[in-house]
mmCIF file of C-alpha atoms in Angstrom:
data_model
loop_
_atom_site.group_PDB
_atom_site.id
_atom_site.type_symbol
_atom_site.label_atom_id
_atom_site.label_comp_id
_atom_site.label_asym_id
_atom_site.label_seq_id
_atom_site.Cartn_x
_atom_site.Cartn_y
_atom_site.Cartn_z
ATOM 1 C CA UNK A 104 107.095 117.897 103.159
ATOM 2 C CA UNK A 105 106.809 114.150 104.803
ATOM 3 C CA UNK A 106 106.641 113.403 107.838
ATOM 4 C CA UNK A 107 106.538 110.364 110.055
ATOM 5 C CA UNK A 108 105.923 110.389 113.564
ATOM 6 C CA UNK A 109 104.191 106.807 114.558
ATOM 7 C CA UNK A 110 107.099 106.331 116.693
ATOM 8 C CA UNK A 111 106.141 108.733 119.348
ATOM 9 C CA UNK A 112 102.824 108.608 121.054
ATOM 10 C CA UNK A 113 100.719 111.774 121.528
ATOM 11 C CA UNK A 114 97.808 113.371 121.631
ATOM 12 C CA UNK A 115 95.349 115.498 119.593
ATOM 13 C CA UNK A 116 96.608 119.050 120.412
ATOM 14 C CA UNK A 117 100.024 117.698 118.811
ATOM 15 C CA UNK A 118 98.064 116.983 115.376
ATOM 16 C CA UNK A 119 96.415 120.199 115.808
ATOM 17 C CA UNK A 120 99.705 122.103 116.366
ATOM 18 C CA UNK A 121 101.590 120.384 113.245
ATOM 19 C CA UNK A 122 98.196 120.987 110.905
ATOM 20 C CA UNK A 123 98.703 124.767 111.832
ATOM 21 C CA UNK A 124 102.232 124.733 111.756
ATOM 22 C CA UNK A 125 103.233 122.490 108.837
ATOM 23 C CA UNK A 126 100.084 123.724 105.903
ATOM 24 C CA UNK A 127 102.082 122.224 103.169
ATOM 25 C CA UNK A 128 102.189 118.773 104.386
ATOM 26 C CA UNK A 129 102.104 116.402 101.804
ATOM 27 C CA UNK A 130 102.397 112.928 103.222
ATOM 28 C CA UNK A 131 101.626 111.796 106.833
ATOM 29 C CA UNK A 132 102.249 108.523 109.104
ATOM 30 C CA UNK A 133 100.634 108.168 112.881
ATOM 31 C CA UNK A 134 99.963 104.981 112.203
ATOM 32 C CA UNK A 135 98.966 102.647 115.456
ATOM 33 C CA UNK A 136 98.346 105.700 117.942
ATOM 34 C CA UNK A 137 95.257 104.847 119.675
ATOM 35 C CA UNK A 138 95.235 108.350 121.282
ATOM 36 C CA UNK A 139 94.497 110.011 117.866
ATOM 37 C CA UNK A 140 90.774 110.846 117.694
ATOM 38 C CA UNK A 141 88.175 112.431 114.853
ATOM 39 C CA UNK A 142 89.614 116.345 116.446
ATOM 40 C CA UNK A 143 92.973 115.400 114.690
ATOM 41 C CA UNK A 144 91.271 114.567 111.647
ATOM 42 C CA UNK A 145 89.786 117.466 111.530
ATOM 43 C CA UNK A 146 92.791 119.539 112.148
ATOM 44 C CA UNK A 147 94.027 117.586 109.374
ATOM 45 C CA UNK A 148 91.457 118.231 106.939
ATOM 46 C CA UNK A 149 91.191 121.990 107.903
ATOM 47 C CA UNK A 150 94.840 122.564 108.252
ATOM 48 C CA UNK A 151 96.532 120.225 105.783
ATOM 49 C CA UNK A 152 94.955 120.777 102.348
ATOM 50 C CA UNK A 153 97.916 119.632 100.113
ATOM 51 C CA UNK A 154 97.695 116.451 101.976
ATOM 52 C CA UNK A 155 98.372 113.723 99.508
ATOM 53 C CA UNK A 156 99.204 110.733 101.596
ATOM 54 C CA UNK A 157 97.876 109.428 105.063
ATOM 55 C CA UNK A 158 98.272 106.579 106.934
ATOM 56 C CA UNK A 159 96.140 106.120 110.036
ATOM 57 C CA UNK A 160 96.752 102.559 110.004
ATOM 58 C CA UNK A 161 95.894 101.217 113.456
ATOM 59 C CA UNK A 162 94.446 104.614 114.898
ATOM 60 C CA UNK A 163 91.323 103.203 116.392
ATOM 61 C CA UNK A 164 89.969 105.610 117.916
ATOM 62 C CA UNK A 165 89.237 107.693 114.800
ATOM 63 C CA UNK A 166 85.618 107.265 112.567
ATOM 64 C CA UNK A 167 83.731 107.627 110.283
ATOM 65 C CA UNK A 168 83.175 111.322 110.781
ATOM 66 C CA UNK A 169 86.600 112.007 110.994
ATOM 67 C CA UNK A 170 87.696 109.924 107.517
ATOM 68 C CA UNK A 171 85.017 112.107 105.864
ATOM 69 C CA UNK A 172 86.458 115.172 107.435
ATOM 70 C CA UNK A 173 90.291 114.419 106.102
ATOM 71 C CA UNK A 174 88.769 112.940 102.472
ATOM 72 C CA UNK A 175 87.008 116.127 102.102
ATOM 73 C CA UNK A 176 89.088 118.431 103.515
ATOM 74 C CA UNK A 177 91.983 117.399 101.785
ATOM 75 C CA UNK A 178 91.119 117.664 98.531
ATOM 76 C CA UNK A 179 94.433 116.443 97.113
ATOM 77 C CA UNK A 180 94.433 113.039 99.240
ATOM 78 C CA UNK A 181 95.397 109.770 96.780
ATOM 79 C CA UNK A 182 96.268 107.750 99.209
ATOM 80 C CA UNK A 183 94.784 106.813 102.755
ATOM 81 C CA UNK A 184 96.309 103.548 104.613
ATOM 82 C CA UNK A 185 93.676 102.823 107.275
ATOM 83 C CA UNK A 186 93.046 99.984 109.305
ATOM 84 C CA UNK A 187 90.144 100.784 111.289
ATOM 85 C CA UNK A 188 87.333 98.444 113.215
ATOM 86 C CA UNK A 189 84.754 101.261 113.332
ATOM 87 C CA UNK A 190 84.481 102.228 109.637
ATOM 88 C CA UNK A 191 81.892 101.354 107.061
ATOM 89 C CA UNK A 192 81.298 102.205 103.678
ATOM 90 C CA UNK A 193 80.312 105.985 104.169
ATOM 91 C CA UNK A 194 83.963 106.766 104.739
ATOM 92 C CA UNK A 195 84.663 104.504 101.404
ATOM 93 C CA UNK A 196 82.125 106.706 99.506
ATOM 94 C CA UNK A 197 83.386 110.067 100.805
#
């Protein structure tokens, strides 16, 4: 399954409802929502395990932590777009 939804803007309970709802995602875009914070990520990385591709391009509000979270979590991950100001090399090395 792919999905894109960085047309709408939302919330973190939305993430949190399609990670429980959708556990064979395999690629992801919600790129440039600001709202998005490290609780998606780690719906994503608990709920999503099959995720292969992400793109949080422009979600600034998400970290370090929650990078980790989704690279470990998802075990499957190959590709992760990001574009975020408050990232530094532990999210590179997870």
């Amino acid at each position: 399954e792919r999905m894109d939804i960085s047309v709408w803007r939302f919330e973190d309970a939305a993430v949190e409802a399609l990670a429980e709802g959708c556990p064979l995602l395999l690629e992801l875009s919600v790129k440039n929502n600001e709202a998005l914070t490290d609780e998606s990520m780690r719906a994503l990385g608990g709920g999503c395990r099959d995720l292969e591709v992400l793109n949080i391009s422009g979600c600034q509000s998400v970290s370090d932590q929650g990078v980790q979270v989704v690279a470990n979590g998802c075990e499957r991950l190959k590709q992760l777009y990001m574009s975020l100001r408050d990232i530094t090399d532990m999210s590179l090395i997870a």
